[in-house]
Amino acid sequence: MPNQDILDLQPTHIQELQNRYEQALAEHGYDSLLIASGAAPYRYRDDQTYVFQGFGPFLHWTGLAGQEHSWLLIRPGHKPVLWLYQPVDFWHANPALPEEPWQEVVEVRSRQQPGAPELDNPGRLAVIGDPLVLDGVPGEHNPAALVAAVEETRVHKTPYEIECLAHANRIALAGHNAARDAFLAGDSEFGINLAYQQATGQREAEAPYHSIIGLNEHAGTLHYQYYDVQPPRRPRSLLIDAGARYRGYCSDITRTTAGPGEPRFAALVHGLEKLQLRLCEMVAPGVDYLDIHRKAHQGIAALLSASGLVSGLSDETIVEQGISRAFFPHGIGHFLGIQVHDVAGKPTPPPEDAPFLRLTRTLEEGMVVTIEPGLYFIPSLLEPVLNGPQAKYLNRSLLDELQGCGGIRIEDNVAVTASGARNLTRETER
Ligand code: GLY
Ligand code: MN
Ligand code: MN
């Protein structure tokens, strides 16, 4: 969908938020709500700040991800009022707001002071945002029940949000293609990161999270956070988990590529991808997300058997005895939206056998989730198995060989539709 078509959807999105917020305010007995965009705090004893990430509810309405010290007032029956912080400042730029359709349904006021605006007759007022910017602001700060209700308004994405997420996928996919090409051309983790940023046109500070780029055994560290400047002598594998933002909305995509001369690892990547696509097809209204997680374990057990990594045990036993968890220790995914791990996913805690699952809800139309199975060779998780009674079922020499490839993760972003699912990642992949 071209960008103008996406922008044209935003006023309807804002109207829907107005309805959802009016209901939340009425249910919790508030007359008005002030939302703070936030501000990057200074580092301790330093004149430099942390990287700014705007407060989710502020972005939900405005999409303005980089706007510090700004405030949004929501009142039933009134247009939202946005106070944009636009100081006269010769140190920093003050970019003009481009004219866009949403400004017809929001009153925008410019403001020189960073603090909260004074409000006329707010009635019972709630103020939500980072407590660091709420000092001295009148009203009830971050009342828990209202904050939970506001977070719930982010669970079912509007058509505008789905298109923003689809576009964030398109941006990131350009980066993933460039990253794979850079890897196959022999580039380092650092060089692959540069190729990714060049193709997405987004710097690290704008990205939804620090891009995870691991070559060889680094691919086996789930959130590997460094970039080697030198390429390895023998590039065996690339795992890249990287996203992009569009109007505040995140993509979160992982691809794994086997290096040349790695047929066994390549076969595992292919097997995991087939499983991942089957799991994506499970996404539909009424499906318990935990069932997708459990199906992933069954599929990984089958892959461990088929590849000869585990033998002599049924797939059920591989799961029951926790062997599949040694290879796939994280959850199958999470909600995705303005935050990469979007809010309100765990009204109930995950079960004991899936402690890292970030989403424990039954899927409904409008939700957007990631589906991200993995299969890793993580020494600290495999050692206890290799030193225990189950060691005889594991193929140690094959494990030793594959350990140098680190691991595999394949991650797509999937929207739940009325009849099933829309895979936002695959629809534009080359
Ligand atoms: N990029 C972090 C995750 O996949 O959840
Ligand atoms: Mn994810
Ligand atoms: Mn990811």
PDB file of N, CA, C and O and ligand atoms in Angstrom, residues 209 212 222-223 240-243 251-254 334 340-341 370 372 409 411 413, ligand 3:
ATOM      1  N   TYR A 209      14.949  -2.137  18.149  1.00  0.00           N
ATOM      2  CA  TYR A 209      15.845  -2.793  19.108  1.00  0.00           C
ATOM      3  C   TYR A 209      17.196  -2.907  18.438  1.00  0.00           C
ATOM      4  O   TYR A 209      17.319  -2.742  17.222  1.00  0.00           O
ATOM      5  N   ILE A 212      20.458  -7.813  16.073  1.00  0.00           N
ATOM      6  CA  ILE A 212      21.257  -8.963  16.500  1.00  0.00           C
ATOM      7  C   ILE A 212      21.870  -9.560  15.236  1.00  0.00           C
ATOM      8  O   ILE A 212      21.134 -10.028  14.354  1.00  0.00           O
ATOM      9  N   LEU A 222      21.291 -15.779  22.058  1.00  0.00           N
ATOM     10  CA  LEU A 222      19.955 -15.359  21.588  1.00  0.00           C
ATOM     11  C   LEU A 222      19.902 -13.871  21.273  1.00  0.00           C
ATOM     12  O   LEU A 222      19.334 -13.473  20.264  1.00  0.00           O
ATOM     13  N   HIS A 223      20.454 -13.047  22.151  1.00  0.00           N
ATOM     14  CA  HIS A 223      20.454 -11.604  21.920  1.00  0.00           C
ATOM     15  C   HIS A 223      21.895 -11.099  21.815  1.00  0.00           C
ATOM     16  O   HIS A 223      22.297 -10.154  22.496  1.00  0.00           O
ATOM     17  N   ILE A 240      20.529 -13.056  11.597  1.00  0.00           N
ATOM     18  CA  ILE A 240      20.256 -11.621  11.776  1.00  0.00           C
ATOM     19  C   ILE A 240      18.806 -11.434  12.193  1.00  0.00           C
ATOM     20  O   ILE A 240      17.878 -11.893  11.524  1.00  0.00           O
ATOM     21  N   ASP A 241      18.653 -10.798  13.350  1.00  0.00           N
ATOM     22  CA  ASP A 241      17.331 -10.481  13.921  1.00  0.00           C
ATOM     23  C   ASP A 241      17.298  -8.964  13.991  1.00  0.00           C
ATOM     24  O   ASP A 241      17.949  -8.355  14.840  1.00  0.00           O
ATOM     25  N   ALA A 242      16.574  -8.365  13.045  1.00  0.00           N
ATOM     26  CA  ALA A 242      16.612  -6.901  12.940  1.00  0.00           C
ATOM     27  C   ALA A 242      15.286  -6.390  12.399  1.00  0.00           C
ATOM     28  O   ALA A 242      14.642  -7.059  11.588  1.00  0.00           O
ATOM     29  N   GLY A 243      14.912  -5.202  12.855  1.00  0.00           N
ATOM     30  CA  GLY A 243      13.637  -4.634  12.434  1.00  0.00           C
ATOM     31  C   GLY A 243      13.805  -3.220  11.926  1.00  0.00           C
ATOM     32  O   GLY A 243      14.920  -2.742  11.674  1.00  0.00           O
ATOM     33  N   SER A 251       8.895  -3.563  13.046  1.00  0.00           N
ATOM     34  CA  SER A 251       8.970  -4.926  12.524  1.00  0.00           C
ATOM     35  C   SER A 251      10.055  -5.646  13.319  1.00  0.00           C
ATOM     36  O   SER A 251      10.911  -5.011  13.938  1.00  0.00           O
ATOM     37  N   ASP A 252      10.002  -6.952  13.300  1.00  0.00           N
ATOM     38  CA  ASP A 252      10.907  -7.791  14.102  1.00  0.00           C
ATOM     39  C   ASP A 252      11.089  -9.093  13.331  1.00  0.00           C
ATOM     40  O   ASP A 252      10.275 -10.006  13.450  1.00  0.00           O
ATOM     41  N   ILE A 253      12.150  -9.132  12.516  1.00  0.00           N
ATOM     42  CA  ILE A 253      12.311 -10.227  11.546  1.00  0.00           C
ATOM     43  C   ILE A 253      13.656 -10.910  11.793  1.00  0.00           C
ATOM     44  O   ILE A 253      14.664 -10.236  12.023  1.00  0.00           O
ATOM     45  N   THR A 254      13.658 -12.236  11.726  1.00  0.00           N
ATOM     46  CA  THR A 254      14.923 -12.966  11.826  1.00  0.00           C
ATOM     47  C   THR A 254      15.083 -13.877  10.617  1.00  0.00           C
ATOM     48  O   THR A 254      14.130 -14.560  10.222  1.00  0.00           O
ATOM     49  N   HIS A 334       5.578 -13.144  20.441  1.00  0.00           N
ATOM     50  CA  HIS A 334       5.008 -12.092  21.292  1.00  0.00           C
ATOM     51  C   HIS A 334       4.126 -11.196  20.452  1.00  0.00           C
ATOM     52  O   HIS A 334       4.149 -11.262  19.213  1.00  0.00           O
ATOM     53  N   VAL A 340       8.429  -3.465  20.401  1.00  0.00           N
ATOM     54  CA  VAL A 340       8.720  -4.749  19.744  1.00  0.00           C
ATOM     55  C   VAL A 340       8.111  -5.905  20.539  1.00  0.00           C
ATOM     56  O   VAL A 340       7.552  -6.833  19.954  1.00  0.00           O
ATOM     57  N   HIS A 341       8.211  -5.854  21.846  1.00  0.00           N
ATOM     58  CA  HIS A 341       7.472  -6.809  22.681  1.00  0.00           C
ATOM     59  C   HIS A 341       6.270  -6.017  23.186  1.00  0.00           C
ATOM     60  O   HIS A 341       6.334  -5.357  24.224  1.00  0.00           O
ATOM     61  N   THR A 370       4.485 -12.296  16.526  1.00  0.00           N
ATOM     62  CA  THR A 370       5.627 -12.878  15.818  1.00  0.00           C
ATOM     63  C   THR A 370       5.552 -14.394  15.970  1.00  0.00           C
ATOM     64  O   THR A 370       5.006 -14.913  16.953  1.00  0.00           O
ATOM     65  N   GLU A 372       8.448 -17.234  15.812  1.00  0.00           N
ATOM     66  CA  GLU A 372       9.909 -17.257  15.729  1.00  0.00           C
ATOM     67  C   GLU A 372      10.536 -18.488  16.389  1.00  0.00           C
ATOM     68  O   GLU A 372      11.227 -18.371  17.411  1.00  0.00           O
ATOM     69  N   ARG A 409      17.269 -19.110  13.837  1.00  0.00           N
ATOM     70  CA  ARG A 409      15.956 -18.575  14.211  1.00  0.00           C
ATOM     71  C   ARG A 409      15.344 -18.005  12.948  1.00  0.00           C
ATOM     72  O   ARG A 409      16.053 -17.390  12.135  1.00  0.00           O
ATOM     73  N   GLU A 411      11.903 -15.747  11.878  1.00  0.00           N
ATOM     74  CA  GLU A 411      10.856 -14.967  12.549  1.00  0.00           C
ATOM     75  C   GLU A 411      10.094 -14.109  11.550  1.00  0.00           C
ATOM     76  O   GLU A 411      10.691 -13.316  10.818  1.00  0.00           O
ATOM     77  N   ASN A 413       6.265 -11.710  11.061  1.00  0.00           N
ATOM     78  CA  ASN A 413       5.244 -10.912  11.758  1.00  0.00           C
ATOM     79  C   ASN A 413       3.906 -11.220  11.101  1.00  0.00           C
ATOM     80  O   ASN A 413       3.755 -11.050   9.895  1.00  0.00           O
TER      81      ASN A 413
HETATM   82 MN    MN B   3      13.409 -10.744  16.696  1.00  0.00          MN
END
